[in-house]
mmCIF file of C-alpha atoms (C1' of nucleotides) in Angstrom:
data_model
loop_
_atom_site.group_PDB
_atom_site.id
_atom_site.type_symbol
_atom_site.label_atom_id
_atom_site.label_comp_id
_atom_site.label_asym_id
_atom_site.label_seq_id
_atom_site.Cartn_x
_atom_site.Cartn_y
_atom_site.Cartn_z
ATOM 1 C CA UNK A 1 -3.060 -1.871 3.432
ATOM 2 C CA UNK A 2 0.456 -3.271 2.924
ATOM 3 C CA UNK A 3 3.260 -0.646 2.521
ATOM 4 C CA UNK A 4 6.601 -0.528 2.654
ATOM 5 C CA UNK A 5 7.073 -1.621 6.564
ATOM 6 C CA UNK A 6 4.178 -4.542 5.626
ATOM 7 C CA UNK A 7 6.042 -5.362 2.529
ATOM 8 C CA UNK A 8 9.757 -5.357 4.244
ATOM 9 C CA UNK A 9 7.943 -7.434 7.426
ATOM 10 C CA UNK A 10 6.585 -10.100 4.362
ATOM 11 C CA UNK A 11 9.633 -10.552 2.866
ATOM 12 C CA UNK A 12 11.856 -10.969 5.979
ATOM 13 C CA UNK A 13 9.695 -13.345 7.375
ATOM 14 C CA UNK A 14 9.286 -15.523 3.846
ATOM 15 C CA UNK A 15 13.228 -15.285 2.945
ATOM 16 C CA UNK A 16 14.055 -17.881 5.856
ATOM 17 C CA UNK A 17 11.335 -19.862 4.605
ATOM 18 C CA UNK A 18 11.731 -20.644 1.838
ATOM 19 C CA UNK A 19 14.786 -19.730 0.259
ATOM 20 C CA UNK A 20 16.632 -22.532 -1.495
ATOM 21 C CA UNK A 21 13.393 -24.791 -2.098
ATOM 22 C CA UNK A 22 12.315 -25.852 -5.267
ATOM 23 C CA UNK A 23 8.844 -24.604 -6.976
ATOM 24 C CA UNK A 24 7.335 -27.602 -7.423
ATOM 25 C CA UNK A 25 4.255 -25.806 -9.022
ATOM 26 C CA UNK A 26 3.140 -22.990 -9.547
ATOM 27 C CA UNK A 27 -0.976 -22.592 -9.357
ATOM 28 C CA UNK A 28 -2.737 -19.694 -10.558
ATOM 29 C CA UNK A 29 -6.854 -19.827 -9.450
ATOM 30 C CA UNK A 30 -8.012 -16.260 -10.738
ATOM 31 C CA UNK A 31 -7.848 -15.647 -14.212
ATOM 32 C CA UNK A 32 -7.529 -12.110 -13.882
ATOM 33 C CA UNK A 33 -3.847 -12.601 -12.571
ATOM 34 C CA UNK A 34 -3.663 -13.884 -16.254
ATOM 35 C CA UNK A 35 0.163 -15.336 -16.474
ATOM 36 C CA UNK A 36 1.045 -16.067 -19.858
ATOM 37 C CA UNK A 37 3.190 -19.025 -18.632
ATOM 38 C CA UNK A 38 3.299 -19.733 -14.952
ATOM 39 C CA UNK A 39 4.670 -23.420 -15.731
ATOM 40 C CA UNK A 40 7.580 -21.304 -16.854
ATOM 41 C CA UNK A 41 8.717 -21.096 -13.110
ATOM 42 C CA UNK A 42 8.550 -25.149 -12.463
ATOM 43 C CA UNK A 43 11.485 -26.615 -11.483
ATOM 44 C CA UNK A 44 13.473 -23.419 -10.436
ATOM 45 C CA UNK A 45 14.855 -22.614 -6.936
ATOM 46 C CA UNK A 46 14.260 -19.643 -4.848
ATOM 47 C CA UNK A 47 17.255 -18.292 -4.419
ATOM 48 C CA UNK A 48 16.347 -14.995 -2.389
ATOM 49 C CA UNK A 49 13.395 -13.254 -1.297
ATOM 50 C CA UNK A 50 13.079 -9.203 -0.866
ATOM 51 C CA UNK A 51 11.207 -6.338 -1.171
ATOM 52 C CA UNK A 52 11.266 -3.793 -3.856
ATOM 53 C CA UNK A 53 9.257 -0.437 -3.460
ATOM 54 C CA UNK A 54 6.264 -2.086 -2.212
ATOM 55 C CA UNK A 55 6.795 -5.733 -4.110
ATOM 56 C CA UNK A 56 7.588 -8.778 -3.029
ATOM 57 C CA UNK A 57 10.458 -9.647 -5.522
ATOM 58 C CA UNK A 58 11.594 -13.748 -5.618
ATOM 59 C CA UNK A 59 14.711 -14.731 -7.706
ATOM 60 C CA UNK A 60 14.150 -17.939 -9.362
ATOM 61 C CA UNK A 61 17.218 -19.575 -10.352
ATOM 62 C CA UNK A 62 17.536 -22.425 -12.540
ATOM 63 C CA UNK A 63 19.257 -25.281 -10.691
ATOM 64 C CA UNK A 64 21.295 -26.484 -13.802
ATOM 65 C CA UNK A 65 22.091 -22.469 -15.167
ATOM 66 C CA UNK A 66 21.004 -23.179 -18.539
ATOM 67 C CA UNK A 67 17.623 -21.099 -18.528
ATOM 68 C CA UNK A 68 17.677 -17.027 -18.483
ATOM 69 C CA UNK A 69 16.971 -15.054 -15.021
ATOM 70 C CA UNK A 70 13.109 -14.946 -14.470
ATOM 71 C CA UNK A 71 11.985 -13.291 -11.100
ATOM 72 C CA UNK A 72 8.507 -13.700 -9.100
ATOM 73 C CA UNK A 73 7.273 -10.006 -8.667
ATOM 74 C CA UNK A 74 4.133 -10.119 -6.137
ATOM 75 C CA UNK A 75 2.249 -6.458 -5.360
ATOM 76 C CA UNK A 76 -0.330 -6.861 -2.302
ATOM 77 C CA UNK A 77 -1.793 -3.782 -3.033
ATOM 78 C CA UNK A 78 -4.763 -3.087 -0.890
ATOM 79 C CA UNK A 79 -5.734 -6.752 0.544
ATOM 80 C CA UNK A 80 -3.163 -8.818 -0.283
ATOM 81 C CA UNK A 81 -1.267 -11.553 2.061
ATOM 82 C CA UNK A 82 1.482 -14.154 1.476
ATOM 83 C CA UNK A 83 0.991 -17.176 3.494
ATOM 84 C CA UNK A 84 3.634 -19.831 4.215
ATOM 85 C CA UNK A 85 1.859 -22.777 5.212
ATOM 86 C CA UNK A 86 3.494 -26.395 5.809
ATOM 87 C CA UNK A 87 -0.460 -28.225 6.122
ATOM 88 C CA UNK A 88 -0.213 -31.504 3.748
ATOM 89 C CA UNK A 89 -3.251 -31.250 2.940
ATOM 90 C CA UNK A 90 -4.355 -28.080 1.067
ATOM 91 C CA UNK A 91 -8.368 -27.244 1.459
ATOM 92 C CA UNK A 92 -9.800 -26.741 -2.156
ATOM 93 C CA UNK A 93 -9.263 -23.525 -3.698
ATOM 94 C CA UNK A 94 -11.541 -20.684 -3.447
ATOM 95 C CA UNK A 95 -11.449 -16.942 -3.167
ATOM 96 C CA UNK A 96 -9.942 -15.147 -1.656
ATOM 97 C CA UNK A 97 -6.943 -17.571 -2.186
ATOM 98 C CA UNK A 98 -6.003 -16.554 -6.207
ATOM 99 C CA UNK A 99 -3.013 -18.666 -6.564
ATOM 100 C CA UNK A 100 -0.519 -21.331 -4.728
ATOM 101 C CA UNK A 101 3.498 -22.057 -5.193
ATOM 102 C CA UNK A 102 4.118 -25.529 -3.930
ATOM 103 C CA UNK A 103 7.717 -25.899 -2.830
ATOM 104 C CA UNK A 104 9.157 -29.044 -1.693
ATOM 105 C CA UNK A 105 8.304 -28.807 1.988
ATOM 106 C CA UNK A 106 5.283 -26.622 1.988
ATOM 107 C CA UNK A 107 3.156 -23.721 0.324
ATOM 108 C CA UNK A 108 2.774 -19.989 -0.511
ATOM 109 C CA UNK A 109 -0.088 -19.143 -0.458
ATOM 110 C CA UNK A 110 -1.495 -15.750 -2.407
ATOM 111 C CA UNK A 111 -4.894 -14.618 -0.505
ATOM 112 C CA UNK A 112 -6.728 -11.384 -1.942
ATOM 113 C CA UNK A 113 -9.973 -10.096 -0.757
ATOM 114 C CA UNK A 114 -10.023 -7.563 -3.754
ATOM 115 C CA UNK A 115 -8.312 -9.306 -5.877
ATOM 116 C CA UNK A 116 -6.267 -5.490 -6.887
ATOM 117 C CA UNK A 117 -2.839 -7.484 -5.870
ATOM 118 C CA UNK A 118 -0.441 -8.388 -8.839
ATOM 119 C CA UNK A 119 1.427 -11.433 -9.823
ATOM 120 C CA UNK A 120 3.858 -11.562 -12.256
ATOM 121 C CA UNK A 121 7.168 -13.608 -14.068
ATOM 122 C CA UNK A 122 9.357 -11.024 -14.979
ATOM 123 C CA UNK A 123 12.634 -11.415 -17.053
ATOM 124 C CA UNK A 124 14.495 -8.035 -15.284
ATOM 125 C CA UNK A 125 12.869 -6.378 -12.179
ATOM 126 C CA UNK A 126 14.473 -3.270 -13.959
ATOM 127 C CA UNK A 127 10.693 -1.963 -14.513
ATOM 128 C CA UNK A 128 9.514 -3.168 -11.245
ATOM 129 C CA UNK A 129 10.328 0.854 -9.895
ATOM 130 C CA UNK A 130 8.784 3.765 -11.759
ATOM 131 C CA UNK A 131 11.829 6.033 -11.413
ATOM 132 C CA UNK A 132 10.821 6.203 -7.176
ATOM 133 C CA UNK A 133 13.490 5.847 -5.208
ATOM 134 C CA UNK A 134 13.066 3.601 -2.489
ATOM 135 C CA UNK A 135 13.677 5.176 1.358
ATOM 136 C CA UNK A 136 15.671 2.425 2.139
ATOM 137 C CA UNK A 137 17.074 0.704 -0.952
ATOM 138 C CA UNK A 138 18.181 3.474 -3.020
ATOM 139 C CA UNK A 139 19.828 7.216 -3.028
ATOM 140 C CA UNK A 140 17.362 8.449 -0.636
ATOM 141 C CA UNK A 141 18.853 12.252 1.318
ATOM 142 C CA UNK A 142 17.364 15.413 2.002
ATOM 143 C CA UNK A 143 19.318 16.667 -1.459
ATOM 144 C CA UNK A 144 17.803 13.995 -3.453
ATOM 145 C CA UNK A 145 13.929 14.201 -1.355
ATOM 146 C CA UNK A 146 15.027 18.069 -2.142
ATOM 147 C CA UNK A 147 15.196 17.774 -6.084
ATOM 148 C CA UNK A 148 12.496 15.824 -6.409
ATOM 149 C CA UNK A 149 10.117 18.328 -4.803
ATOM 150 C CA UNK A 150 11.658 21.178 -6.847
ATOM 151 C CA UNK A 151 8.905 22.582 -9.087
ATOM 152 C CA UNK A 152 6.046 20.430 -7.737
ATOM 153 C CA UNK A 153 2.734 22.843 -7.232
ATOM 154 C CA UNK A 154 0.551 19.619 -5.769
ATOM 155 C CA UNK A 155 0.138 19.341 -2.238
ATOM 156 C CA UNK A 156 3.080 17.566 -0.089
ATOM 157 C CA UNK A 157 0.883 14.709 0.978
ATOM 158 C CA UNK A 158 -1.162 13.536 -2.013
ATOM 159 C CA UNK A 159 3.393 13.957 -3.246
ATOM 160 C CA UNK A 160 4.165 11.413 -1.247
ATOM 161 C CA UNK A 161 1.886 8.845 -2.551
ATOM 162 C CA UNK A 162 3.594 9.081 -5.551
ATOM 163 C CA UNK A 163 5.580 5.703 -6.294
ATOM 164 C CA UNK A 164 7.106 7.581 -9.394
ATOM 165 C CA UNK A 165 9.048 9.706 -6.898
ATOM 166 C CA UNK A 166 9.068 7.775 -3.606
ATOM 167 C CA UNK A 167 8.400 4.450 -3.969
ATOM 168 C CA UNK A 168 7.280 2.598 -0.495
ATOM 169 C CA UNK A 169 4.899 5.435 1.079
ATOM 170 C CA UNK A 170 1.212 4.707 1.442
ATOM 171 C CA UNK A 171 -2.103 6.952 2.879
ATOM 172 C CA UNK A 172 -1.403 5.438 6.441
ATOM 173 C CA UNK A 173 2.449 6.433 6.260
ATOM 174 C CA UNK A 174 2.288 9.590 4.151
ATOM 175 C CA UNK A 175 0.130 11.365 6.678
ATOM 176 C CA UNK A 176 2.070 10.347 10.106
ATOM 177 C CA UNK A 177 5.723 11.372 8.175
ATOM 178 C CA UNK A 178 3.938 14.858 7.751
ATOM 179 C CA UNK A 179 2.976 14.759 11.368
ATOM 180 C CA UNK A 180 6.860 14.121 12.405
ATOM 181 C CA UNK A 181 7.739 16.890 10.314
ATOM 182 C CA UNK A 182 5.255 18.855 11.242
ATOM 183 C CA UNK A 183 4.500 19.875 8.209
ATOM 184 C CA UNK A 184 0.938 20.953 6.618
ATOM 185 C CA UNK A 185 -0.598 18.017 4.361
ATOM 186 C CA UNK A 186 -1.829 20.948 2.330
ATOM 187 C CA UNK A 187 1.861 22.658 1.465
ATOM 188 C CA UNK A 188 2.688 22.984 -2.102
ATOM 189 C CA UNK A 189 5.729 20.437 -2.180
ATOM 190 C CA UNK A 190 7.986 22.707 -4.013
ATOM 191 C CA UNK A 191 7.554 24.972 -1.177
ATOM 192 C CA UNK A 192 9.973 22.896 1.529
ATOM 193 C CA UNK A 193 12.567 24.845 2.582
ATOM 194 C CA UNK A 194 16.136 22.903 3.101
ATOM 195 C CA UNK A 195 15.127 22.727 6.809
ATOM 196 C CA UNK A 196 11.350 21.494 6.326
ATOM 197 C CA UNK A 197 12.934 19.009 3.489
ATOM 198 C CA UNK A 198 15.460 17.909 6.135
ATOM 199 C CA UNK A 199 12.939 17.694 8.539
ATOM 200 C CA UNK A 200 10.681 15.349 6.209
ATOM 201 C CA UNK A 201 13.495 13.045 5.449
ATOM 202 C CA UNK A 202 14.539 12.036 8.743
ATOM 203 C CA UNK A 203 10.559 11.811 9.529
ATOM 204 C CA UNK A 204 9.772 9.583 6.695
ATOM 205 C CA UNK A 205 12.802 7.369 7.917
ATOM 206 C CA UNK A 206 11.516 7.300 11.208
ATOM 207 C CA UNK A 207 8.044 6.155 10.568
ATOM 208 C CA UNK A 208 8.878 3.720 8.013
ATOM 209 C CA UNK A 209 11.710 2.184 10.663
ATOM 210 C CA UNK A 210 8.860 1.992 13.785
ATOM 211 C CA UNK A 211 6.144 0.695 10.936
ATOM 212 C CA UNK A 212 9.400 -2.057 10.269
ATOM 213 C CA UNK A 213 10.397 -2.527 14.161
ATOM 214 C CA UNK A 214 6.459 -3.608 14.780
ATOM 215 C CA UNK A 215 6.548 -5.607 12.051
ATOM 216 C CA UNK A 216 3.428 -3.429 9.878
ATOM 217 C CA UNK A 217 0.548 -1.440 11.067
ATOM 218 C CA UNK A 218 -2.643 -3.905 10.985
ATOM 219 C CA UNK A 219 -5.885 -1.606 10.010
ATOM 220 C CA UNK A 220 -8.013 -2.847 8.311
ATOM 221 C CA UNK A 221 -6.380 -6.096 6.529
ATOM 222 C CA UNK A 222 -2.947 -6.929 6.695
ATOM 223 C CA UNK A 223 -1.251 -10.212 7.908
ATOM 224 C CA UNK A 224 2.193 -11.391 7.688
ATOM 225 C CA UNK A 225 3.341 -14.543 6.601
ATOM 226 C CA UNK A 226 2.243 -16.202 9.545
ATOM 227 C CA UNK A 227 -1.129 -14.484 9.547
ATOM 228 C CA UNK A 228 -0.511 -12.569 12.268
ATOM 229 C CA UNK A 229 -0.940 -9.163 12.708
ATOM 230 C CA UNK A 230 1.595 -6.021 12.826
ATOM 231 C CA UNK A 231 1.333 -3.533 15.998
ATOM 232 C CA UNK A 232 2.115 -0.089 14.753
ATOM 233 C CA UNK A 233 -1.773 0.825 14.665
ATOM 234 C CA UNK A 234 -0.770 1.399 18.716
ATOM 235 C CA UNK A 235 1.627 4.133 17.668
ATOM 236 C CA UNK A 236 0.064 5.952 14.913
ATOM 237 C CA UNK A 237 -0.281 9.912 16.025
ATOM 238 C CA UNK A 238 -2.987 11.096 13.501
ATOM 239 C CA UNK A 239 -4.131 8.282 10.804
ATOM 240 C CA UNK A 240 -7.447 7.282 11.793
ATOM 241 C CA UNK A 241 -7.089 9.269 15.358
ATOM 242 C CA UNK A 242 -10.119 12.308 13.624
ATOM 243 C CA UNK A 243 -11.756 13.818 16.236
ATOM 244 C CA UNK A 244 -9.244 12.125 19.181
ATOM 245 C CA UNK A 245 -6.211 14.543 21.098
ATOM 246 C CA UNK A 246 -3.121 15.011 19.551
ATOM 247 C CA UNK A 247 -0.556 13.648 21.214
ATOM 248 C CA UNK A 248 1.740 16.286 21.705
ATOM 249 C CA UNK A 249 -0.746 19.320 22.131
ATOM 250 C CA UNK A 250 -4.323 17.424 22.684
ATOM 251 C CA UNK A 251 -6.078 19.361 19.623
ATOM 252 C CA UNK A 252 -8.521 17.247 18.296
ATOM 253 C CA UNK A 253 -6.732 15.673 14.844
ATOM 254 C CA UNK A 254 -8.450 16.649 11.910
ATOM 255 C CA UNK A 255 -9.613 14.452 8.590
ATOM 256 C CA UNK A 256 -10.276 16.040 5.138
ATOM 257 C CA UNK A 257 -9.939 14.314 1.523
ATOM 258 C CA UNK A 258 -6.900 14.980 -0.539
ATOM 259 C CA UNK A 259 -7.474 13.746 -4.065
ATOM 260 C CA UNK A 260 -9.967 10.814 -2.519
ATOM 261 C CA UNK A 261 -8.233 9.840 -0.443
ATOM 262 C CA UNK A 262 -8.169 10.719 3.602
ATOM 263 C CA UNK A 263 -5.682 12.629 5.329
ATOM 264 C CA UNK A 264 -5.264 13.083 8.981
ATOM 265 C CA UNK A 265 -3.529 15.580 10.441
ATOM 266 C CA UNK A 266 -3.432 18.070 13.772
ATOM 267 C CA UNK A 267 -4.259 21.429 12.700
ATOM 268 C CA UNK A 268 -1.803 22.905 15.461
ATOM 269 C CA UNK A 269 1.364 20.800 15.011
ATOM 270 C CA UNK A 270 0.532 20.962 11.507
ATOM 271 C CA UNK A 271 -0.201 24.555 10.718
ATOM 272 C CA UNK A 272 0.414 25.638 7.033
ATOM 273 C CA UNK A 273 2.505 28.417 8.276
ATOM 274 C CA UNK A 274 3.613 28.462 11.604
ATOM 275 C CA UNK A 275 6.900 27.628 12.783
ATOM 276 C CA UNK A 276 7.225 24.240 15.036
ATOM 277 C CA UNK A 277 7.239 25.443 18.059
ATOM 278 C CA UNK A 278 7.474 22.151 20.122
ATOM 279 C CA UNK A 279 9.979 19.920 20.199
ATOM 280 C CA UNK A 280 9.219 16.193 18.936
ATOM 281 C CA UNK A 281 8.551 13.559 20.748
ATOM 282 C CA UNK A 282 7.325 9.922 20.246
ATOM 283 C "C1'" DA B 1 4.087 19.174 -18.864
ATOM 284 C "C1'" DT B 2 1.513 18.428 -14.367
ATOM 285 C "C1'" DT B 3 -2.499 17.390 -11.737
ATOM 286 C "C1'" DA B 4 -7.251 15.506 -11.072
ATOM 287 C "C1'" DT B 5 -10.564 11.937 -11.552
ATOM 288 C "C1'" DA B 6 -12.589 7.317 -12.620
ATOM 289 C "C1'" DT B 7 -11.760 2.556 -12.236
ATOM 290 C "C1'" DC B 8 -10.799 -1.847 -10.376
ATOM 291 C "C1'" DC B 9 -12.931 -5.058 -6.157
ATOM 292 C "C1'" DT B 10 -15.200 -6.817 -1.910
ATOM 293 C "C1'" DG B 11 -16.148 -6.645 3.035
ATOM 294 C "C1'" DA B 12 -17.259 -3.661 6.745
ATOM 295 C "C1'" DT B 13 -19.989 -0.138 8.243
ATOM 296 C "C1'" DC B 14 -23.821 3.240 8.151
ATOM 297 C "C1'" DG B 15 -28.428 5.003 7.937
ATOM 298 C "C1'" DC B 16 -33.077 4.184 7.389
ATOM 299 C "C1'" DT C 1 -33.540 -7.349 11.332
ATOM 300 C "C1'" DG C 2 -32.580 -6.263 6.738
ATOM 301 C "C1'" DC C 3 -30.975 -3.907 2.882
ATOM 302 C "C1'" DG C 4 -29.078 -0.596 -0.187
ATOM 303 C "C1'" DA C 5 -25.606 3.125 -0.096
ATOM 304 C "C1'" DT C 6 -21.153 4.468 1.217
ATOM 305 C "C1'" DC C 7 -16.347 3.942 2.460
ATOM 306 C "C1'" DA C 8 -11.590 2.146 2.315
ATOM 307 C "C1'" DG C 9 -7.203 2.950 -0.846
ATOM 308 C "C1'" DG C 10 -2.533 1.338 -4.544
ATOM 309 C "C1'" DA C 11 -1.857 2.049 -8.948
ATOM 310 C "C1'" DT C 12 -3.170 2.756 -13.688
ATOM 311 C "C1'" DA C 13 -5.741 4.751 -17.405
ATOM 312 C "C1'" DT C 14 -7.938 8.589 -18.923
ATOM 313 C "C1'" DA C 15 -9.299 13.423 -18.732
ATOM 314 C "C1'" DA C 16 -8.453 18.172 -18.009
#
DNA sequence: ATTATATCCTGATCGC
DNA sequence: TGCGATCAGGATATAA
């Protein structure tokens, strides 16, 4: 389930790639991408390839700078992949492969089991954010992380999936931050003093660097652009560990469903009240 | 205003 | 062995 770290390992891997070919074509195989006018990128250059929050954002320049600025915005979502592939000859489409960019000199290639991904031709990628700021991208410190909890009443973790306020932090991310801080999923998130904020600032840094450093957690889905797969599933401390030791105090990690969706957490590092009493350690 | 829930979608897994 | 039910979750729309 790509987040930011699976996003940011994309993108790196892609800008080397293809950066400075041509779009040849652009080929879109589900309708329900429905582009009003994909031939609309023909002909352009991609000029540079990043990540955005937890898009894949392409700048398509036009090689003689007579047309306006029009940017590739691609959201994985749940299954999605960007492939770079350099075969000549392309099998015939079929899901889950929902659309192609041929570049002089090979292919993108958009796979999506459950087709929730996004593809879209955007004039401005000033919409492409909801007002989150990104961990790594924008003005992200524990004053700002601070003033965006002020007030909230919902639980910190079901918080942090919010892309309105953070933009980057998925289920598998959320709930190991919260185990570096130590902090209770279950905490109001106005309720973070300076020290807990602090403490959940340099955690979600920390997790989202390691998820970066081993190039994306592979659970269930996820491949980079070589279809490969990431390594941080190795170090995760509580997502999908229910029922295993903790690795700092060997209580069995606990699951329960926030809003739908699971958390994991250790019930002793974790406590709603308590203060840390152990130091941290990887 | 904030927070909760239903929805999208398909493959993997579970229980009988 | 097979088959229906359930689960997984990012983001949006809708409801409360």
């Amino acid at each position: 389930m790509p987040e930011l770290p699976e996003v940011e390992t994309v993108a790196r891997q892609l800008a080397p790639l293809i950066e400075s070919r041509r779009i040849l074509r652009l080929e879109i195989f589900d309708p329900k991408l429905a582009l009003d006018a994909p031939e609309a990128a023909h002909g352009r250059v991609i000029c540079s390839v990043r990540r955005l929050g937890k898009q894949v954002l392409m700048d398509l320049q036009d090689p003689c700078g007579c047309k306006p600025p029009l940017w590739l915005a691609v959201h994985l979502r749940m299954t999605g992949r960007l492939i770079w592939s350099t075969e000549a000859r392309q099998p015939a489409p079929a899901p889950p492969l929902r659309a192609r960019l041929r570049l002089t000199g090979g292919w993108v290639l958009f796979k999506d089991v459950r087709r929730f991904g996004t593809l879209r031709l955007l004039a401005s990628t000033e919409l492409l954010e909801p007002g989150g700021i990104d961990p790594f991208c924008g003005d992200f410190s524990p004053r700002t992380l601070a003033e965006r909890l002020a007030g909230a009443r919902q639980p910190i973790k079901p918080w942090l999936l919010r892309q309105d306020r953070l933009a980057g932090l998925g289920n598998i991310y959320a709930c190991e931050a919260l185990y570096h801080a130590r902090l209770s999923p279950h905490r109001p998130a106005g309720s973070l003093s300076p020290d807990e904020t602090a403490r959940l600032h340099r955690a979600i840094l920390k997790v989202l660097s390691m998820g970066i450093e081993c190039g994306g957690t592979t659970f269930a889905t996820f491949e980079n652009a070589h279809g490969e797969n990431g390594t941080f599933q190795r170090k995760l401390a509580v997502y999908g560990r229910a029922g295993q030791p903790c690795r700092r105090c060997r209580a069995p990690i606990e699951r329960t469903t926030q809003q739908g969706r699971g958390t994991f957490y250790c019930p002793n590092c974790q406590s709603e009240s308590a203060l840390p009493r152990q130091s941290e350690s990887a």
